[in-house]
Short mmCIF file of C-alpha atoms and ligand atoms in Angstrom, two decimals:
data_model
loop_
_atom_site.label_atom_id
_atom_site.label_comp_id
_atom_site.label_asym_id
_atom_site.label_seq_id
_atom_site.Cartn_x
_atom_site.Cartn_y
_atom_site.Cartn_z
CA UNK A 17 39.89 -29.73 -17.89
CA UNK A 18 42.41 -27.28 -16.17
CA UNK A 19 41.79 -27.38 -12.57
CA UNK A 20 43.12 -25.63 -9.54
CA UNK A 21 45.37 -27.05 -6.98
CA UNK A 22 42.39 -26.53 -4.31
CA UNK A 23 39.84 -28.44 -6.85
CA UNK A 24 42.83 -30.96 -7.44
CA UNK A 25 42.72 -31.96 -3.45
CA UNK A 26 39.32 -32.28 -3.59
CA UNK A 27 39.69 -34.50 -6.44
CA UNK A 28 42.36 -36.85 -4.95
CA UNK A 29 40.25 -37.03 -1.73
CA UNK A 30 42.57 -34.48 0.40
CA UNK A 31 39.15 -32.99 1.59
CA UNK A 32 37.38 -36.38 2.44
CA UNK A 33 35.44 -39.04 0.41
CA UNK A 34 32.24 -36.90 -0.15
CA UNK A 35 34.01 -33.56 -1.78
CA UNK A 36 35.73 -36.44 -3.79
CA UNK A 37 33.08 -38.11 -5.27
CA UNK A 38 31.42 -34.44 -5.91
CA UNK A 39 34.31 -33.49 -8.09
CA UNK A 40 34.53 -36.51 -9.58
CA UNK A 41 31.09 -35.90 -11.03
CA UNK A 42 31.53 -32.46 -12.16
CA UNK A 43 35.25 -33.51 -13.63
CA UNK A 44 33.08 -36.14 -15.83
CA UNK A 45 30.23 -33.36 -16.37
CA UNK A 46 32.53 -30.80 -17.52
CA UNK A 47 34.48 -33.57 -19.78
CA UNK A 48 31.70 -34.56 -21.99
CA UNK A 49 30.16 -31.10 -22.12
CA UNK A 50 33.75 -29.92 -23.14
CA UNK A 51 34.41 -27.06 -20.15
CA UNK A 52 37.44 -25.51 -20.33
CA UNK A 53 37.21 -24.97 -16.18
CA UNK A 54 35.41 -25.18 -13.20
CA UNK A 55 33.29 -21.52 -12.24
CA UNK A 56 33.34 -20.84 -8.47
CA UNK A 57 29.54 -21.12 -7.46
CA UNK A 58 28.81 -18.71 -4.34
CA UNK A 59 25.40 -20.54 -3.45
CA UNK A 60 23.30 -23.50 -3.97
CA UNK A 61 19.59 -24.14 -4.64
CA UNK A 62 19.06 -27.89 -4.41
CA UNK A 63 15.96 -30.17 -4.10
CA UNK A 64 15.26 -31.81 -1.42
CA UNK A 65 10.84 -33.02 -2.38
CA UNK A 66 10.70 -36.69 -1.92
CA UNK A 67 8.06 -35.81 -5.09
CA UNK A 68 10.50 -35.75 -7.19
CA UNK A 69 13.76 -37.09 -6.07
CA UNK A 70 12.08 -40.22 -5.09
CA UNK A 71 13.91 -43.43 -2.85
CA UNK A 72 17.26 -42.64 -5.91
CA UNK A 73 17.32 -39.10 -4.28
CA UNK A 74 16.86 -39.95 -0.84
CA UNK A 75 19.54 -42.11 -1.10
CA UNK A 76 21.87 -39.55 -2.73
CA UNK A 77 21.33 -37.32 0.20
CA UNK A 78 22.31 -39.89 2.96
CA UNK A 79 24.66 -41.74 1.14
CA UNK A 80 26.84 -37.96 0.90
CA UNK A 81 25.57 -37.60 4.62
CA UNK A 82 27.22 -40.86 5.59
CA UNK A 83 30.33 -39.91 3.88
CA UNK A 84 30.43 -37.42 5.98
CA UNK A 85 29.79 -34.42 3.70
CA UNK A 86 29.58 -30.90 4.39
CA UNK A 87 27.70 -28.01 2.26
CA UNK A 88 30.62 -25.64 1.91
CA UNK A 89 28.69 -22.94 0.09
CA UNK A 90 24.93 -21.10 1.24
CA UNK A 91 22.65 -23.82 0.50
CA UNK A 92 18.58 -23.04 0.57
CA UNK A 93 16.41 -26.07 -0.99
CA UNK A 94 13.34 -26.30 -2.91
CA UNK A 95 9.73 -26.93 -1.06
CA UNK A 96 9.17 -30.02 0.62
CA UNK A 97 6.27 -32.47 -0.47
CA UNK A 98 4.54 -32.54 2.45
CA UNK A 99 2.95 -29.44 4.41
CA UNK A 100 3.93 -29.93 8.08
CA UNK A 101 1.35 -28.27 8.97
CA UNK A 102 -1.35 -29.80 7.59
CA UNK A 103 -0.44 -33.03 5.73
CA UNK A 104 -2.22 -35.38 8.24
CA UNK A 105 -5.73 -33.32 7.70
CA UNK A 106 -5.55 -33.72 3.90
CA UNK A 107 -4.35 -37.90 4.30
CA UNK A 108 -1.05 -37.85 3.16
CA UNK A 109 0.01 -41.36 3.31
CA UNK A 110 2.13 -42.60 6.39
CA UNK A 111 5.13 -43.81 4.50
CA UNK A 112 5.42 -40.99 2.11
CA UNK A 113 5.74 -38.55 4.78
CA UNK A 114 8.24 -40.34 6.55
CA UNK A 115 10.62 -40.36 3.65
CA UNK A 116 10.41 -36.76 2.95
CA UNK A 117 11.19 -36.47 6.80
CA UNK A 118 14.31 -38.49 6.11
CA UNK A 119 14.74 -36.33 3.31
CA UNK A 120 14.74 -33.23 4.94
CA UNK A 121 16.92 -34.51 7.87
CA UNK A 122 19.80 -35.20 5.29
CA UNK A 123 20.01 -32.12 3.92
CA UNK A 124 19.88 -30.13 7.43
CA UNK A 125 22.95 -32.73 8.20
CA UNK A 126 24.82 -32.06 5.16
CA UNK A 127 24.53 -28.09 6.35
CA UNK A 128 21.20 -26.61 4.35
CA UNK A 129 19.46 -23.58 5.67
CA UNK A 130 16.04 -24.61 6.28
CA UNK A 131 14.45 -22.03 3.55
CA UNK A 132 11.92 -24.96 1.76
CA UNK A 133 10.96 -22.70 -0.99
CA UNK A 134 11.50 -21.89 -4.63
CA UNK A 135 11.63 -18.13 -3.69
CA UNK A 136 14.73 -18.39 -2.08
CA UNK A 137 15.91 -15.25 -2.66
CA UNK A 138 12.89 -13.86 -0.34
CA UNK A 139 14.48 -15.93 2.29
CA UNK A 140 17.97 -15.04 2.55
CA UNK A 141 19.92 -16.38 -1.03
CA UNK A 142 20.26 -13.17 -2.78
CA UNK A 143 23.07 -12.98 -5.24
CA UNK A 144 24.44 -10.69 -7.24
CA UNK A 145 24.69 -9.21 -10.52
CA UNK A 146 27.15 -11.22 -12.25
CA UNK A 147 27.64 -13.57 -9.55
CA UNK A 148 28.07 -18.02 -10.28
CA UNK A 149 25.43 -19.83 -8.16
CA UNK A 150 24.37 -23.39 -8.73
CA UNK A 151 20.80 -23.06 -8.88
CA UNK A 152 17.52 -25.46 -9.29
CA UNK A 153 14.22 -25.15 -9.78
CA UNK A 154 13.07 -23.49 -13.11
CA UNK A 155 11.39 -20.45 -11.67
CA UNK A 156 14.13 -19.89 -9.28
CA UNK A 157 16.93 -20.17 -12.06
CA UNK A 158 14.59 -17.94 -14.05
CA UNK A 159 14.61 -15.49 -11.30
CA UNK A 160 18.40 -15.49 -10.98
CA UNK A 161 19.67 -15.23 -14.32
CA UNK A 162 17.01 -12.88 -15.65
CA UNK A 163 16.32 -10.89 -12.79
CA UNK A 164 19.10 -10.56 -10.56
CA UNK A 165 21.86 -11.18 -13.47
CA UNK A 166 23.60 -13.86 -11.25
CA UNK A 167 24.81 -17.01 -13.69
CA UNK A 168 23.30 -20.42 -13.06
CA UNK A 169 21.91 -23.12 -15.46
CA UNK A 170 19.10 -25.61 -14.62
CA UNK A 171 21.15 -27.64 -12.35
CA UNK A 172 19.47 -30.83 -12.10
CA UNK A 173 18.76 -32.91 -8.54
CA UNK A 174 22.28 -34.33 -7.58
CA UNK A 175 24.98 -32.14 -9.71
CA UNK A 176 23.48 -29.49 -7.25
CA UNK A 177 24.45 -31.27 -3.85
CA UNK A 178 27.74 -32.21 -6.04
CA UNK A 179 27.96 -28.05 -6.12
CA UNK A 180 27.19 -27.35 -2.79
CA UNK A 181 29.81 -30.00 -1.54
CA UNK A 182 32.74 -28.60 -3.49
CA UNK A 183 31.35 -25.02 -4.53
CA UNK A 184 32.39 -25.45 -8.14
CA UNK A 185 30.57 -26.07 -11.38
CA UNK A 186 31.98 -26.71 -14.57
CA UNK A 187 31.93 -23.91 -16.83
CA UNK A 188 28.96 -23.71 -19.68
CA UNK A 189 25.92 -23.60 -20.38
CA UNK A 190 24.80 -20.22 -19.38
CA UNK A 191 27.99 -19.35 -16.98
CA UNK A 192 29.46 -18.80 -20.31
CA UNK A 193 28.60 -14.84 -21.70
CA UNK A 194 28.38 -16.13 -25.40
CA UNK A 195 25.31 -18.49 -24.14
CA UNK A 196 23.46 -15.26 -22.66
CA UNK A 197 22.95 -13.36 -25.52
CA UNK A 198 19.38 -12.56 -26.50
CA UNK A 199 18.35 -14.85 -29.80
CA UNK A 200 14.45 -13.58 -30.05
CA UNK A 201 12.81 -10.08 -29.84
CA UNK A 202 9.67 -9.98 -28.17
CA UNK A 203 7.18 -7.49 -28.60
CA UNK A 204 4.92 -6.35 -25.91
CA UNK A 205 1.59 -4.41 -26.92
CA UNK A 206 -0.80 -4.79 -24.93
CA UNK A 207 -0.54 -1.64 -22.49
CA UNK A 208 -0.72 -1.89 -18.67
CA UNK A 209 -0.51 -5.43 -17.32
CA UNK A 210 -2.59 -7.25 -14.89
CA UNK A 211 -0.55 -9.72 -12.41
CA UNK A 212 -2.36 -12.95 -14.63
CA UNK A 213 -1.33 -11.16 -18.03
CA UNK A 214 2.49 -11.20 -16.90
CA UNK A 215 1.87 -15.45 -15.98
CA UNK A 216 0.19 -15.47 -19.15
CA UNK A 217 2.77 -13.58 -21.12
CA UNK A 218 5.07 -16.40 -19.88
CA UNK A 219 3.39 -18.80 -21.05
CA UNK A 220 2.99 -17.55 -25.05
CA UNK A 221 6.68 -16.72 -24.93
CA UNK A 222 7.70 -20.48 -23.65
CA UNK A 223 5.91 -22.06 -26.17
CA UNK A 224 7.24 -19.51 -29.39
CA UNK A 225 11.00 -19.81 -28.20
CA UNK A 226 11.57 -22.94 -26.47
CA UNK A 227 14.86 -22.91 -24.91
CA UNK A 228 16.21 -19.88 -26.75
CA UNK A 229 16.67 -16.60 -25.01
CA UNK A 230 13.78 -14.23 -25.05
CA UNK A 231 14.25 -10.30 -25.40
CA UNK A 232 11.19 -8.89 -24.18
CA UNK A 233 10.01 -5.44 -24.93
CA UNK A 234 7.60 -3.51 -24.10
CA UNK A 235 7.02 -3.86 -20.74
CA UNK A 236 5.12 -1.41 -18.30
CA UNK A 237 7.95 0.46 -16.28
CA UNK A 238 5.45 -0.49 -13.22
CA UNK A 239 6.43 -4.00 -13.19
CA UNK A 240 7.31 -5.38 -10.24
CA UNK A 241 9.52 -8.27 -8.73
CA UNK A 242 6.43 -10.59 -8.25
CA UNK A 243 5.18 -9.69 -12.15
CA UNK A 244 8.94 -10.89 -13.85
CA UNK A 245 8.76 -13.93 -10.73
CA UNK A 246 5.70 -14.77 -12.47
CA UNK A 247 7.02 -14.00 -16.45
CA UNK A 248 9.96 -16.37 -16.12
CA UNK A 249 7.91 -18.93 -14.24
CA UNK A 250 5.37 -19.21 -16.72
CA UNK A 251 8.08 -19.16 -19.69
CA UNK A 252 10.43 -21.79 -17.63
CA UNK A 253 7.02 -24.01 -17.71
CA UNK A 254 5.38 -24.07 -21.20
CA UNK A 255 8.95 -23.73 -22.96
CA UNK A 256 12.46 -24.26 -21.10
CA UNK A 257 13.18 -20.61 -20.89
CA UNK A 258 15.98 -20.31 -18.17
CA UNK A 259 16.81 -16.37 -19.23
CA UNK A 260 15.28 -13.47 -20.66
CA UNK A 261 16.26 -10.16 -20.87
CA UNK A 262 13.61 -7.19 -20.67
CA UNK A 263 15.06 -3.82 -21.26
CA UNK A 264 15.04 -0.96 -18.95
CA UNK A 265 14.07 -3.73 -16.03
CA UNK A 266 16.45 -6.86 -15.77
CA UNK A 267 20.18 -5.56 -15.00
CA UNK A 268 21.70 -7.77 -17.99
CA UNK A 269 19.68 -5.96 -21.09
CA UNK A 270 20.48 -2.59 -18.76
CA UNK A 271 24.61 -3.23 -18.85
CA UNK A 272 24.51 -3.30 -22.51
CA UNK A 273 22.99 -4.80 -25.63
CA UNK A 274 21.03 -7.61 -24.93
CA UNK A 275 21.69 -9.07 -28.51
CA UNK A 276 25.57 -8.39 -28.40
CA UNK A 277 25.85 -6.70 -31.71
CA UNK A 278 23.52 -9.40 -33.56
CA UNK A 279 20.36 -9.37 -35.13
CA UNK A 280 17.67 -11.12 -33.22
CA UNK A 281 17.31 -14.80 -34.79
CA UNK A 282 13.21 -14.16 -34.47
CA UNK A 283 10.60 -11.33 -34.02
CA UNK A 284 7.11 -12.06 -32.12
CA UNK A 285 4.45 -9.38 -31.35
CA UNK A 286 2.30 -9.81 -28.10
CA UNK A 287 -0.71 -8.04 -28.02
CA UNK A 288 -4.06 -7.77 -25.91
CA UNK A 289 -5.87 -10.85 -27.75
CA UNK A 290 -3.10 -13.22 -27.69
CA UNK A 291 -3.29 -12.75 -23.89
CA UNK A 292 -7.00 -12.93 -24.05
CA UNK A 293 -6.40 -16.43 -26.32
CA UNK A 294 -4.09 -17.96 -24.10
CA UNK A 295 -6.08 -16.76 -21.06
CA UNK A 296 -8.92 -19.08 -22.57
CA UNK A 297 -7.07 -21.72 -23.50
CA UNK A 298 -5.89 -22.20 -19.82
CA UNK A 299 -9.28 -22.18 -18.83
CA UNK A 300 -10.60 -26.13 -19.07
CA UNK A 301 -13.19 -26.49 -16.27
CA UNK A 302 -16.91 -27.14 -17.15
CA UNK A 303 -18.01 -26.71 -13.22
CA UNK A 304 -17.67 -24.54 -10.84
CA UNK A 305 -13.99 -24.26 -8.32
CA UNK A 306 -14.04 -26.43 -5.54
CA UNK A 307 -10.32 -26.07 -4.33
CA UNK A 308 -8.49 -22.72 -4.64
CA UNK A 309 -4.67 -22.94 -5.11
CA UNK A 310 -1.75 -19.55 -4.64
CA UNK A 311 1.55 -19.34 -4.20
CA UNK A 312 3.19 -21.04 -7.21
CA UNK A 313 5.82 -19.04 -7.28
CA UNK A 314 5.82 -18.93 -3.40
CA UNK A 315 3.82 -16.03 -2.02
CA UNK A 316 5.74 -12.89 -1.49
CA UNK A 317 4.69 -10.78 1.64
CA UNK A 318 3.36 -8.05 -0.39
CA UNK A 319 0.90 -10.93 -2.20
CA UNK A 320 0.21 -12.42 1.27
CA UNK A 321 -0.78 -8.95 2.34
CA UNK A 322 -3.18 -8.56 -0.77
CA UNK A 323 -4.53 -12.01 -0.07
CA UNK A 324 -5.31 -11.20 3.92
CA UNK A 325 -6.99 -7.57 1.58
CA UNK A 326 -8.81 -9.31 -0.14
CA UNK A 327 -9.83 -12.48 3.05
CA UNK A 328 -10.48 -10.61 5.64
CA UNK A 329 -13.59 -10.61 7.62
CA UNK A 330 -14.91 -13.29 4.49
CA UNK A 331 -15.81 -17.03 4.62
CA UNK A 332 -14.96 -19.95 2.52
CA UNK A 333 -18.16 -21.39 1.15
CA UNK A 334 -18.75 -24.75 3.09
CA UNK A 335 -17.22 -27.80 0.76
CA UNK A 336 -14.67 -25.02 -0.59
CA UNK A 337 -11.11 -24.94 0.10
CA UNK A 338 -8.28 -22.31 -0.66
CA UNK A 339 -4.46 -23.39 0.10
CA UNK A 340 -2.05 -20.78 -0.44
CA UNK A 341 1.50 -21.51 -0.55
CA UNK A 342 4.53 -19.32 1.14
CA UNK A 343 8.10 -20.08 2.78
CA UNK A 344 8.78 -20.34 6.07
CA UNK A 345 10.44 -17.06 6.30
CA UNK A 346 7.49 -15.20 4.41
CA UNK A 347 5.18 -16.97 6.64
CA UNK A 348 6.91 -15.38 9.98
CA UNK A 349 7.10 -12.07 8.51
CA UNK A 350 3.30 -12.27 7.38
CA UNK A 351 2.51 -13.28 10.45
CA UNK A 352 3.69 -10.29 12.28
CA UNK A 353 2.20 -8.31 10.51
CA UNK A 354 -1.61 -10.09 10.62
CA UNK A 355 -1.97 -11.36 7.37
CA UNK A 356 -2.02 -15.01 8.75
CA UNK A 357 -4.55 -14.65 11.01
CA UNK A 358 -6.61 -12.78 8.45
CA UNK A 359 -6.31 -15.75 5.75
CA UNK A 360 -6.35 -18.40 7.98
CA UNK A 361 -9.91 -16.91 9.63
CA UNK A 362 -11.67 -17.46 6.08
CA UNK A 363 -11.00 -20.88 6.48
CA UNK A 364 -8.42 -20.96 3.91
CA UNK A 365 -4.96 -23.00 4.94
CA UNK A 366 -1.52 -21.74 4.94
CA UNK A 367 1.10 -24.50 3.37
CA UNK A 368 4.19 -23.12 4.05
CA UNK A 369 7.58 -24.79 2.76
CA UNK A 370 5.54 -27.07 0.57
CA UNK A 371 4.54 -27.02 -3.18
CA UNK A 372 1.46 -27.85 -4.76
CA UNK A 373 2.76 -29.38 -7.95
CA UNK A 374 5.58 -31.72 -6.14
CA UNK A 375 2.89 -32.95 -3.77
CA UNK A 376 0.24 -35.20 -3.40
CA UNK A 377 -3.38 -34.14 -3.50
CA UNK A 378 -3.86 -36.27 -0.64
CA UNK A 379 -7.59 -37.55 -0.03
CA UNK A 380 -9.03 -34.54 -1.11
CA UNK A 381 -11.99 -35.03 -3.48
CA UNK A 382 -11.38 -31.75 -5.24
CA UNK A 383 -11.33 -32.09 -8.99
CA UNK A 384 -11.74 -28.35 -9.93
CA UNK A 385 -9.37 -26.12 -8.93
CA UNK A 386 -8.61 -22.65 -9.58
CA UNK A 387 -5.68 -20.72 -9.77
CA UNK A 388 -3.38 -17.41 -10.31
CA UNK A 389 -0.85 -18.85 -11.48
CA UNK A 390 -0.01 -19.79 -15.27
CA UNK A 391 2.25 -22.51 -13.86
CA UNK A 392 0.00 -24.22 -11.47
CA UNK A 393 -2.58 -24.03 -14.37
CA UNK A 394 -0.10 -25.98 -16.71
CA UNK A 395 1.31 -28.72 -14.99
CA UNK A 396 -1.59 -29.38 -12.63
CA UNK A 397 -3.86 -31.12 -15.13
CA UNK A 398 -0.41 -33.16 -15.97
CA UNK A 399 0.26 -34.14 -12.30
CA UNK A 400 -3.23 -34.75 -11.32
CA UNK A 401 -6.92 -35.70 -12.56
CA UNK A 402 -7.75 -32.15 -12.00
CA UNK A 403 -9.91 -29.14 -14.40
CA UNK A 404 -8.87 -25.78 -14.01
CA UNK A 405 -10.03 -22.08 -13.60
CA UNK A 406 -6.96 -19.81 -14.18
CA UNK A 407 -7.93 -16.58 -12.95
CA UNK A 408 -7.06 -13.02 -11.31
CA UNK A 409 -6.56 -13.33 -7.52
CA UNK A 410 -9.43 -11.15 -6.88
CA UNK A 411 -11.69 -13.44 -8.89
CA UNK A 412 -10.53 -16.35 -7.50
CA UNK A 413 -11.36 -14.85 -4.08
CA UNK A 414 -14.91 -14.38 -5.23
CA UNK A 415 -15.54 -17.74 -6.70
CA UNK A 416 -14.62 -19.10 -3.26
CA UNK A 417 -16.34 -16.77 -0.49
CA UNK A 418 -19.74 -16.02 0.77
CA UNK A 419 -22.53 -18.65 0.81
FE1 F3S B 29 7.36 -23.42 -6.50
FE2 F3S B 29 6.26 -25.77 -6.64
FE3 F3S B 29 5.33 -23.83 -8.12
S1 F3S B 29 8.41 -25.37 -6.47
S2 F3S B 29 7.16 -22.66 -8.59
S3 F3S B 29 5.27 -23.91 -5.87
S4 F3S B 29 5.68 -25.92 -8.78
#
């Protein structure tokens, strides 16, 4: 690999022993995926949830804080695995707390911005068109490449700190144009789209294309940021969709051809019933929903504001439970404006800078749940004993109130 004289010092330690050991990952990386070069990343999106990094993670993190390592780049991180908030109420174990506390104390050390969510470009990491970030989290890279055009693959656990040590990543994968060309056409009938049909359009298009690059037409022009959020999350999930490309809304397909000259590879059609099909086939609960579960995606402020809409002046029904999960920054901003004291008066509890997936369910004796989102609905029964309801917001709302 041709490097720099700057990624060269790193290399031979002139920056310290932790940038050293970074590049000497990414050399290796880049040598067996055959990069020609390091790319220049301009911001990080690491994990930092004991649920998934485990004691190997954990020890990552302080083993680069006691080499005294520094985050050179804009670094946000993923949702804890804990709610700080409230993990004591649901019986979170002692120890497991403790080492996502450790957890979460490395990365602040190593120079993190304390965003804990997988929106983090509602809290402050916002590239820009065209723009090399080191990015994980499959929604989030979803969100980057497809709807902001920045350049990032699924950068897994520790080649991300490796990134946000040195601020360089080896060049492929999708930093390379010739990877980010559209390879199947799909075709969206089904007229105007409900919130749940753009998580469920997600999910039909992960499963047809896999890990190719989806072209999606058809589209309502009124789709917002929180509808493609939801798309590429859902596509991300049930395939391992880390771009699309939907013309005359992401910035890519709107710069030029999304295909680059070439025919598509495949053709799908997406119409009313196979939403109405997959919708059902989400759907695996016998019994009626005992825990209610948002924010996967994190909540934006204009969903916490529809949530507060839809909560306020309503009670849970006794035995019923709604958590609905935000960032940190979100949570401030919704709180200004009253939407937290509107949820949280229904009984329902906020978790911000935690994830439902990545954590554990606790004590709670909840076994159906019900949800908004396609990807809570598809790894939840995976991750837990748990049947689920996958529904609009607004019915969700109404299978949990009154009584
Ligand atoms: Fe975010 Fe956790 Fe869902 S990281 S996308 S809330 S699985």
């Amino acid at each position: 690999m041709e490097l720099t004289a700057y990624e060269k010092q790193m290399l031979e330690g002139a920056h310290g022993p932790a940038p050293r050991f970074a590049m000497e990952v990414l050399v290796k990386l880049g040598q067996i995926y055959g990069a020609d070069r390091m790319v220049e990343v301009a911001s990080a999106q690491i994990m930092a949830h004991y649920g998934s990094l485990h004691d190997a993670g954990l020890e990552l993190a302080e083993k680069f804080v006691a080499l005294g390592g520094r985050f050179v780049i804009p670094t946000t991180e993923d949702p804890l695995s804990v709610c700080e908030r409230h993990w004591r109420d649901i019986g979170i174990a002692e120890e497991y707390a403790a080492k996502q506390e450790r957890l979460r104390r490395a990365v602040l050390t190593l120079g993190a911005q304390p965003a804990w969510t997988c929106t983090p470009y509602f809290a402050g990491n916002l590239p820009r068109f065209g723009q090399n970030v080191s990015w994980a989290e499959s929604s989030a890279v979803s969100f980057a490449n497809s709807v902001l055009g920045a350049r990032t693959n699924r950068t897994p656990a520790g080649l991300n700190y490796c990134a946000a040590l040195t601020g360089r990543m080896p060049r492929m994968g999708l930093y390379r144009p010739e990877n980010r060309r559209g390879q199947v056409l799909v075709r969206v009938d089904a007229g105007e789209m409900s919130s749940l049909d753009y998580n469920t359009l997600g999910l039909i298009i992960g499963k047809s294309v896999g890990n190719r690059v989806p072209v999606v037409e058809g589209l309502p022009d009124s789709a917002g940021v929180d509808d493609l959020k939801y798309l590429g999350a859902a596509a991300a999930s049930s395939g391992v969709v880390a771009l699309y490309h939907a013309p005359g809304l992401t910035p890519e397909a709107m710069a030029g051809d999304p295909f680059g000259g070439q025919e598509p590879l495949e053709r799908l059609r997406v119409g009313r019933d196979e939403l109405t099909a997959m919708r059902r086939e989400m759907n695996t609960a016998t019994g009626e929903a005992e825990l209610g579960v948002v924010g996967c995606p994190h909540y934006s402020v204009p969903e916490m504001q529809q949530l507060a809409g839809l909560l306020k002046g309503q009670r849970l029904k006794p035995s019923r439970e709604l958590w609905v999960y935000t960032s940190p920054t979100v949570y401030e901003l919704a709180q200004g404006m009253g939407c937290v004291d509107d949820i949280t008066a229904s009984g329902a509890r906020i978790m911000d800078g935690n994830c439902l997936i990545i954590s554990p369910l606790g004590k709670t004796p909840y076994r159906t749940i019900i949800t908004d989102s396609a990807k809570a609905a598809y790894y939840l029964p995976s991750e837990h004993e748990v049947q689920m309801i996958y529904a609009e917001t607004a019915e969700l709302v109404s299978a949990l109130v009154g009584g």
